[in-house]
Coordinates of C-alpha atoms in Angstrom, one line a residue:
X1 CA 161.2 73.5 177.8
X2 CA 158.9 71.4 178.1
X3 CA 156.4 68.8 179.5
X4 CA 158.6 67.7 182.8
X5 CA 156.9 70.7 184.4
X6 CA 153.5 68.4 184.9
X7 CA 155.9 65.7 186.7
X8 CA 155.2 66.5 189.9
X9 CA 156.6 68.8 192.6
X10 CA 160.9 68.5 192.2
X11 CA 163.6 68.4 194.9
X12 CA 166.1 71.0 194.8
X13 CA 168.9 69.2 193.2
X14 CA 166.1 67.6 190.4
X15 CA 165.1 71.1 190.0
X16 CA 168.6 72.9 189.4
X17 CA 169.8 69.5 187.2
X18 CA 166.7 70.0 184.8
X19 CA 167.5 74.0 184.6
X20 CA 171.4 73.1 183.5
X21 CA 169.7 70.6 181.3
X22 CA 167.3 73.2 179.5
X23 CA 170.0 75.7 179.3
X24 CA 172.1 73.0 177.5
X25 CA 169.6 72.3 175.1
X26 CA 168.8 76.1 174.3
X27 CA 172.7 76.1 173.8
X28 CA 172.9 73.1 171.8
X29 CA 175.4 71.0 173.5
X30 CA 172.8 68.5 174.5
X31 CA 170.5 67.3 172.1
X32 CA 166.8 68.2 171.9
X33 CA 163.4 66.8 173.8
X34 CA 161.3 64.6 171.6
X35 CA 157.6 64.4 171.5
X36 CA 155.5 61.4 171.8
X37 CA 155.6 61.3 167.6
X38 CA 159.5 61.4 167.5
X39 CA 159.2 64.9 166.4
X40 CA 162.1 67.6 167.8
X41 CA 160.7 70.0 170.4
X42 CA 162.2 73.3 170.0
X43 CA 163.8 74.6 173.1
X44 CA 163.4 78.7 172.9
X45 CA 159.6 77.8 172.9
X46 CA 158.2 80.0 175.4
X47 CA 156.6 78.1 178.5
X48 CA 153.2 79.4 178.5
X49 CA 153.1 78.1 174.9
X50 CA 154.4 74.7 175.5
X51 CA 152.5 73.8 178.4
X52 CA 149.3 72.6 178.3
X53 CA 146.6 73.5 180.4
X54 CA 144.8 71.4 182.8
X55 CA 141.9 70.8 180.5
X56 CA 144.5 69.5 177.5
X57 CA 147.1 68.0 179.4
X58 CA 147.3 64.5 178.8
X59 CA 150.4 63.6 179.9
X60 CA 152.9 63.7 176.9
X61 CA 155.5 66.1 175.4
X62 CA 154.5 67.8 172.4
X63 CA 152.7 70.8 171.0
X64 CA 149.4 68.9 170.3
X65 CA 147.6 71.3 172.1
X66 CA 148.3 73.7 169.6
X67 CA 147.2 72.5 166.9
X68 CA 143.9 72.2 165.2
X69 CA 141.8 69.0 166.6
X70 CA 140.6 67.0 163.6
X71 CA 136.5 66.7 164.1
X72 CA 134.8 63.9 165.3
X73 CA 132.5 63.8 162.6
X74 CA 132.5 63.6 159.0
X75 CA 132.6 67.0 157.3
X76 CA 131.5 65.9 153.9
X77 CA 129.3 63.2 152.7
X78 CA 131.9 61.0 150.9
X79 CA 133.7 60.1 153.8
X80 CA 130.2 59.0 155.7
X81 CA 128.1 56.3 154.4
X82 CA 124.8 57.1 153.2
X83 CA 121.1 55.9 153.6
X84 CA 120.5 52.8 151.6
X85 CA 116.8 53.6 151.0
X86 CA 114.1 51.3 150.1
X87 CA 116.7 47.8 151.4
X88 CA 115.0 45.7 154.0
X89 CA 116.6 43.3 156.4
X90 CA 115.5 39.5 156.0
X91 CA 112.5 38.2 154.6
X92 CA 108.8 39.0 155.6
X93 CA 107.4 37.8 158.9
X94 CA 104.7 34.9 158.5
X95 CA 102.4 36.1 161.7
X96 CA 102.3 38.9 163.4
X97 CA 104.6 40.5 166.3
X98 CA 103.9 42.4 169.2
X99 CA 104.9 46.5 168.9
X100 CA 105.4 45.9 165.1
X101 CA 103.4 48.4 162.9
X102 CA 99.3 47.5 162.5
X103 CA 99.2 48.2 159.0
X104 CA 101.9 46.2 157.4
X105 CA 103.6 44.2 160.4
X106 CA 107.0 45.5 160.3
X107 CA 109.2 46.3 163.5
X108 CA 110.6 49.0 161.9
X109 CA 108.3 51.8 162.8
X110 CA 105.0 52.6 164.2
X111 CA 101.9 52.8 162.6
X112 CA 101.5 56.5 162.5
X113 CA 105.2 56.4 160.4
X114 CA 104.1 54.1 158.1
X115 CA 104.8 54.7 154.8
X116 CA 102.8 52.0 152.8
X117 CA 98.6 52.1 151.4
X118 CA 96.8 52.5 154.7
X119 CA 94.9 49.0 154.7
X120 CA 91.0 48.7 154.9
X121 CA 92.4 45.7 157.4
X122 CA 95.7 46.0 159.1
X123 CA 98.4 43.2 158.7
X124 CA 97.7 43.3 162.4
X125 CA 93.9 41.9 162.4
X126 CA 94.7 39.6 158.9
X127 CA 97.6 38.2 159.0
X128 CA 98.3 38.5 155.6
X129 CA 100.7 40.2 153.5
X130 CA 102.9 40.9 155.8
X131 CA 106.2 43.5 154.9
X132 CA 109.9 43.0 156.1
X133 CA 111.7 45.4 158.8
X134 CA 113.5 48.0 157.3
X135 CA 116.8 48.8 156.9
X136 CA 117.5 52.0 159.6
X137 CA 121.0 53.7 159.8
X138 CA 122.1 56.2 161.6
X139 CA 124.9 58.3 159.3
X140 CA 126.4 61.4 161.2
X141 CA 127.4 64.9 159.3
X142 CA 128.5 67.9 160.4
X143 CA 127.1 71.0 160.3
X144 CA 128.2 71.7 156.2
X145 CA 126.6 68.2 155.3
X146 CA 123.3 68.7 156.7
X147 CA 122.7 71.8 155.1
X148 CA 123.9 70.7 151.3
X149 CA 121.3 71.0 148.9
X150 CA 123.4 68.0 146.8
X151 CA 122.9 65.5 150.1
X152 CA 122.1 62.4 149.1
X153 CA 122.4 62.6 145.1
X154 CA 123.2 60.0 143.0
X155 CA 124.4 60.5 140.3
X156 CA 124.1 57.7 138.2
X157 CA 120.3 58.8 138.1
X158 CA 121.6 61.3 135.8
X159 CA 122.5 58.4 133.0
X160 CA 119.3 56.7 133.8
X161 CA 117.2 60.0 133.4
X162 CA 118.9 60.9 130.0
X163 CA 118.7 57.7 129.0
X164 CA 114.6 58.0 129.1
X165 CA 114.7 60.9 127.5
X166 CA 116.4 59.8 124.3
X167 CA 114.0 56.9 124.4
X168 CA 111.0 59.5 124.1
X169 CA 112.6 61.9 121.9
X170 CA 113.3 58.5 119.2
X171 CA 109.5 57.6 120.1
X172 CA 108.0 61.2 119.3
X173 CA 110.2 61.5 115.9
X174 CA 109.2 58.3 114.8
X175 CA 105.5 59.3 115.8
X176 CA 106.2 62.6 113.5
X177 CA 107.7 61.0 110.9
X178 CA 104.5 58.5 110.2
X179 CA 102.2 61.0 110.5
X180 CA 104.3 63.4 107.6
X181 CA 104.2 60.0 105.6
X182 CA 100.2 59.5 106.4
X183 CA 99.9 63.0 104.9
X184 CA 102.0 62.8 102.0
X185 CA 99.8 59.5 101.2
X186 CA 96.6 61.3 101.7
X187 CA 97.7 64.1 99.2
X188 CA 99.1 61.9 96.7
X189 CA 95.6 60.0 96.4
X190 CA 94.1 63.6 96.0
X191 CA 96.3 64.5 93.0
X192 CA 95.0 64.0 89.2
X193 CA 95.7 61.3 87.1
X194 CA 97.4 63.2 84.5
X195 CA 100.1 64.9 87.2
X196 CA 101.4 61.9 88.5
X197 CA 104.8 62.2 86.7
X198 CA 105.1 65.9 88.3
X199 CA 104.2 64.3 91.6
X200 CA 107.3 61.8 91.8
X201 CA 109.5 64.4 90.2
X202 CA 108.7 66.8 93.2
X203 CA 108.6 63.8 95.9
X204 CA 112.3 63.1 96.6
X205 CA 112.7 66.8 97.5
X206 CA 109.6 66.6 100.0
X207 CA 111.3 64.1 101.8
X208 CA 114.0 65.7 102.4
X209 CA 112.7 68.9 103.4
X210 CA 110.5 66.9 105.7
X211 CA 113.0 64.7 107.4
X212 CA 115.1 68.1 107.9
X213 CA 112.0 69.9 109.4
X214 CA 111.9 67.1 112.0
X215 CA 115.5 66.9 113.1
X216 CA 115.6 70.7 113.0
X217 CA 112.4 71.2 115.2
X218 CA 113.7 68.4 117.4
X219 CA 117.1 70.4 118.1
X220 CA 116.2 73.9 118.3
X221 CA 113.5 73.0 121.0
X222 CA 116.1 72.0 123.1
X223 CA 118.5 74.7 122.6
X224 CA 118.6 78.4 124.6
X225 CA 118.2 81.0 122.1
X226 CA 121.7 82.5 121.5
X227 CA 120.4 86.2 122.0
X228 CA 119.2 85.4 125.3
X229 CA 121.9 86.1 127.3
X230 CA 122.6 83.6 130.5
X231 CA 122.0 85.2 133.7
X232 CA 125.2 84.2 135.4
X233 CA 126.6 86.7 132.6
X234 CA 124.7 89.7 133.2
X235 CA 127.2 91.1 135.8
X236 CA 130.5 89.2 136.4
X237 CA 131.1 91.2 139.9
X238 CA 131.5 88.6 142.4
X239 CA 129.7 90.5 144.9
X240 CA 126.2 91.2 142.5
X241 CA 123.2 89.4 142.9
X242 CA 123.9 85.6 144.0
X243 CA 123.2 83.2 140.9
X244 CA 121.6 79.8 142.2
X245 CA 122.9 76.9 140.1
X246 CA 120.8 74.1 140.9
X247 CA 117.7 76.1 140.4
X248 CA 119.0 78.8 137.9
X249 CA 117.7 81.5 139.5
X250 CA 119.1 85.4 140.4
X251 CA 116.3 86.8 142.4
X252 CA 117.9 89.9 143.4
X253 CA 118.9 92.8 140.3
X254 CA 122.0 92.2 139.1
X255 CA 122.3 95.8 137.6
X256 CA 122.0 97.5 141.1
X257 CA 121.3 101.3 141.3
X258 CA 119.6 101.8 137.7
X259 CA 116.1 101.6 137.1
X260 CA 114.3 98.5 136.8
X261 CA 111.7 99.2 134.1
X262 CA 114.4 100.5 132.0
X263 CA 116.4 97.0 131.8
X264 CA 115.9 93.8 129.8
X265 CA 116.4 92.1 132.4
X266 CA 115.7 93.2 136.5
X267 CA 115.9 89.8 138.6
X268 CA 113.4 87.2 138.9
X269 CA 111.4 89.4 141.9
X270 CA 111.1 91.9 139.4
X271 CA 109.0 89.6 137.4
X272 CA 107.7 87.4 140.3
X273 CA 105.9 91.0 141.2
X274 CA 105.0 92.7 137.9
X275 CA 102.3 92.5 135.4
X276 CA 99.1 90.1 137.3
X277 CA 101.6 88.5 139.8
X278 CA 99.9 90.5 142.6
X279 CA 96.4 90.2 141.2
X280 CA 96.9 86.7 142.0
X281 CA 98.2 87.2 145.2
X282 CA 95.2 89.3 146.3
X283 CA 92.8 86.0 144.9
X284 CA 95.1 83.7 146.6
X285 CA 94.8 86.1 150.1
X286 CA 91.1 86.2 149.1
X287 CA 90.8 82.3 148.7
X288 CA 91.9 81.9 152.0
X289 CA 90.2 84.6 154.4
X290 CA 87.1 83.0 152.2
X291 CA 88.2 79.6 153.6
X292 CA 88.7 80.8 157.1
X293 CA 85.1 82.3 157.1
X294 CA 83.8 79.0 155.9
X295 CA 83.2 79.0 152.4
X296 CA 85.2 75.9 150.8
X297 CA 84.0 76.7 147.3
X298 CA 86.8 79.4 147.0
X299 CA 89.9 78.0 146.1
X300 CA 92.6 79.2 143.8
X301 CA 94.0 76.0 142.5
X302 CA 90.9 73.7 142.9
X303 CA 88.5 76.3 141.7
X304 CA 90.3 79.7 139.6
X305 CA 87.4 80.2 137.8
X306 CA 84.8 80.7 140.4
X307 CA 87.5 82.3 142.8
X308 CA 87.9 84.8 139.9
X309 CA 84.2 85.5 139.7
X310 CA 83.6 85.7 143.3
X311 CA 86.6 88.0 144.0
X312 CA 85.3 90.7 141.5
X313 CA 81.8 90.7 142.8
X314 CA 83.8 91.2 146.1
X315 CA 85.9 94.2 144.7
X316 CA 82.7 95.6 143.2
X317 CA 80.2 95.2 146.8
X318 CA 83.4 96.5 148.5
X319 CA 83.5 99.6 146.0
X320 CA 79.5 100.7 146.5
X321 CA 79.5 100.3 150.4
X322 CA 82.7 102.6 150.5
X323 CA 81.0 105.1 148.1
X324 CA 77.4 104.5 150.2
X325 CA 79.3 105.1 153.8
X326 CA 80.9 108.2 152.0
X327 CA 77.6 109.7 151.0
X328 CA 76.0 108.9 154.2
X329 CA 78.5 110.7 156.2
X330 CA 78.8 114.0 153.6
X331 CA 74.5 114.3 154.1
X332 CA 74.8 113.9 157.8
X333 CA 78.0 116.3 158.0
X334 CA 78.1 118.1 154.5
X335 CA 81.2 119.3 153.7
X336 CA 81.1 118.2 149.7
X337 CA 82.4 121.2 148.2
X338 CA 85.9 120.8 149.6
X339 CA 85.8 117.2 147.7
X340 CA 85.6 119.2 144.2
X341 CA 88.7 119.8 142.7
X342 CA 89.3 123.6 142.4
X343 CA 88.9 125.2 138.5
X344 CA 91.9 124.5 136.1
X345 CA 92.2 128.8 135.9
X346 CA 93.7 128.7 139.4
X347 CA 96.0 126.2 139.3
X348 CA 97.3 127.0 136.0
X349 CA 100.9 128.5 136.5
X350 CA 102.4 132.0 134.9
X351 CA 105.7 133.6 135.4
X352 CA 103.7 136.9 136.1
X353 CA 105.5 138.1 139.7
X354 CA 103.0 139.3 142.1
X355 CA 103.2 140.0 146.0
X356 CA 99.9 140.4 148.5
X357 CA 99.5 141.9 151.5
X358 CA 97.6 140.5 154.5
X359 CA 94.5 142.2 153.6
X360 CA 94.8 141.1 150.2
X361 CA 96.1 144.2 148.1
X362 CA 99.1 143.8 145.9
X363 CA 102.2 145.1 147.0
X364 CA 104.6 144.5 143.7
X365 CA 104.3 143.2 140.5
X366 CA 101.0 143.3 138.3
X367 CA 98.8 145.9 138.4
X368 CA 95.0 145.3 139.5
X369 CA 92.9 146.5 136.6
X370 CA 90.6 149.8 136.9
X371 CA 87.0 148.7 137.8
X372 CA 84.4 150.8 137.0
X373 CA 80.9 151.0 138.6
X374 CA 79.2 150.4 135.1
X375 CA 78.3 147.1 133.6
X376 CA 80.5 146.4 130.7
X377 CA 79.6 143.9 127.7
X378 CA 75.5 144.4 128.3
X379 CA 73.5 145.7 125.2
X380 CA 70.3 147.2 125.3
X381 CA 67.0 147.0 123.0
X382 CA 68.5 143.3 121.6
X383 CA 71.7 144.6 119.9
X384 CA 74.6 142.8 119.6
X385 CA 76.6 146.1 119.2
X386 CA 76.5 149.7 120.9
X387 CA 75.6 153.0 119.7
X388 CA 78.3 154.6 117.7
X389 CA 79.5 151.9 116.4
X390 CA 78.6 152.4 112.6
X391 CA 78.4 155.6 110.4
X392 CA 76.7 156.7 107.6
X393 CA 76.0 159.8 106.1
X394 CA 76.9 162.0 108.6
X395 CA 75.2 160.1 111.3
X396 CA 76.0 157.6 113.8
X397 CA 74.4 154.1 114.7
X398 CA 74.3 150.8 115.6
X399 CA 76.4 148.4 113.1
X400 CA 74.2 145.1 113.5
X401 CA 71.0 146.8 112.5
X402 CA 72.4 149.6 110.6
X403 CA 69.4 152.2 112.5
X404 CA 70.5 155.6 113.3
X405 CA 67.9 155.7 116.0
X406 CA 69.5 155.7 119.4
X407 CA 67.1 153.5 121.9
X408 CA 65.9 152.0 119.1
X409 CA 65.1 148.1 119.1
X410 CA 66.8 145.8 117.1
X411 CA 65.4 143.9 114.0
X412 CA 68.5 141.9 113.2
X413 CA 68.7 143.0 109.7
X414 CA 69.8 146.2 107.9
X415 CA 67.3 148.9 107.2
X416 CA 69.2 150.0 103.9
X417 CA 68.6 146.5 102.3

């Protein structure tokens, strides 16, 4: 095989002794080439496999080339060494030193950097109260390590953290339990002479059902209701909607392809965007093109009340000029009959079957109704019925009047009465 080919240029005899010499090896009579790691070399390897190119070559036998180079840098953070924040190096400077930092005299940085109370009088012009360098590493990750949202995390500020909390959860039980006990006291003065037996007697069970409120209240606050399901558990395909641990969020729906106001439960953009989420994004857009037009009293966070108030007298001059533009332009142009909405009659919808022609005429389906060239429905002489509606006696008349008369006008009441 193997890495003799880099040697140089070979005589003829060197060249034919170290062919006899690979075909032994290939053969097995002659034992194989070692690498510079005292591992065997295989002899059937192919040539353009086992030698290196000019870039890689570096002189020894061996397959190094290919293999996988181990990385220069650290690929995680517990093999690097970390920031040690907040150490300094050496005690604090008694006067000051040229390029240190004017506001509290260390080397360490600049004074635009500076991370301390910005001084009415720098260290710089006092003298006084001057700060030690800090401590300034350089730590190198790879590409992985710079993007991990746990870089840097200790977590013995875990215990620490817990540890406060149990200190405050003892301090506000405490506070609960002395204020059930200032109560009972307050009651107990309020009670009659004459039931103070009945009092006692009922006492002992108070306290019990006080202390039990207490620890109970304590613990369910801090438990997740048990019918609320976890959001990690809504859909157990791998390839759903991406659950963030560290944050516990699932932004996208993790029931994908069914309708979102149908579900319990449709991804936190769902409810990021729903219900007066982007009525507060409009004030919030408001806020700021107020802002950039120069009013500073308009601000969402500083001032919601007034932004509120100033954002619906907005909406509401923003509403009449559109309406006063609108008239405006139907006076100068008209056109305000095609605004109205056509009667209900036409667009109500019957299974009748009807074809027109051009001109208008039906072709098929429904007959047109006879038209006559007489009014219809029109009563003379103030009837409300025509002639010939009523008989009597051998004669005809009108029925709302009861008069035989024809022509005759009407009284409204019956003549017979």
């Amino acid at each position: 095989m193997s890495g003799t080919y880099g040697s140089g240029r070979l005589s003829r005899e060197d060249y034919k002794k170290q062919k006899e010499l690979e075909a032994a090896r290939m053969a097995g009579t002659a034992p194989p080439e070692r690498d510079a790691e005292g591992n065997e070399i295989n002899p059937h390897i192919p040539e353009f496999m086992s030698k290196a190119p000019w870039y890689l070559d570096t002189g020894k036998l061996g397959l190094q080339h290919q293999r996988k180079a181990k990385p220069s840098t650290t690929t995680s953070i517990n093999e690097s060494k970390w920031y040690t924040r907040g150490s300094r190096i050496g005690s604090a400077p008694k006067k000051y030193r040229r390029g240190a930092c004017e506001n509290c005299g260390a080397m360490s940085h600049k004074t635009k950097e500076c991370m301390e109370r910005p001084r009415k009088t720098g260290a710089k012009w006092t003298g006084r109260d001057m700060m030690a360098d800090e401590r300034v590493e350089s730590v190198s990750l790879s590409y992985d390590a710079k993007r991990d949202m746990w870089n840097g995390y200790d977590a013995t500020q875990h215990k620490t953290l817990m540890s406060d909390w149990e200190l405050v959860e003892e301090a506000r039980r405490k506070r609960k339990a002395s204020e059930l006990d200032k109560s009972k006291e307050k009651d107990q003065s309020d009670v009659n002479a004459n039931s103070i037996e009945a009092q006692f007697a009922s006492s002992d069970e108070d306290d019990e059902d006080d202390d039990a409120n207490v620890k109970s209240k304590s613990t369910v606050r801090n438990l997740r209701i048990r019918e609320d399901t976890a959001k990690y558990l809504r859909n157990l395909d791998p390839d759903s909607a991406y659950y963030d641990p560290k944050t516990r969020s699932m932004r996208e729906n993790p029931y994908a392809g069914k309708d979102p106001s149908q579900l319990a439960y449709a991804g936190d953009n769902f409810i990021r965007y729903s219900g007066d989420a982007r009525d507060i994004l409009k004030r919030e857009v408001f806020a700021w093109e107020a802002g950039e037009r120069g009013n500073s009293s308009a601000h969402l966070q500083a001032n919601p009340t007034q932004t509120a108030l100033m954002y619906k007298e907005y909406k509401g001059k923003t509403s009449d000029i559109k309406s006063t533009r609108q008239q405006e332009i139907l006076q100068k142009y008209g056109g305000e009959e095609h605004l109205q909405a056509p009667p209900r009659e036409l667009l109500h919808q019957e299974e009748a079957y009807v074809e027109y022609s051009r001109t208008g005429e039906v072709v098929k389906g429904a007959e047109p109704k006879a038209q006559t060239r007489y009014k219809e429905d029109v009563y003379a002489m103030n009837h409300s019925s025509v002639f010939g509606s009523w008989w009597s006696d051998g004669k005809w008349g009108y029925k709302c009047c009861k008069q035989t008369m024809k022509n005759s006008y009407c009284t409204g009441t019956s003549l017979n009465k």
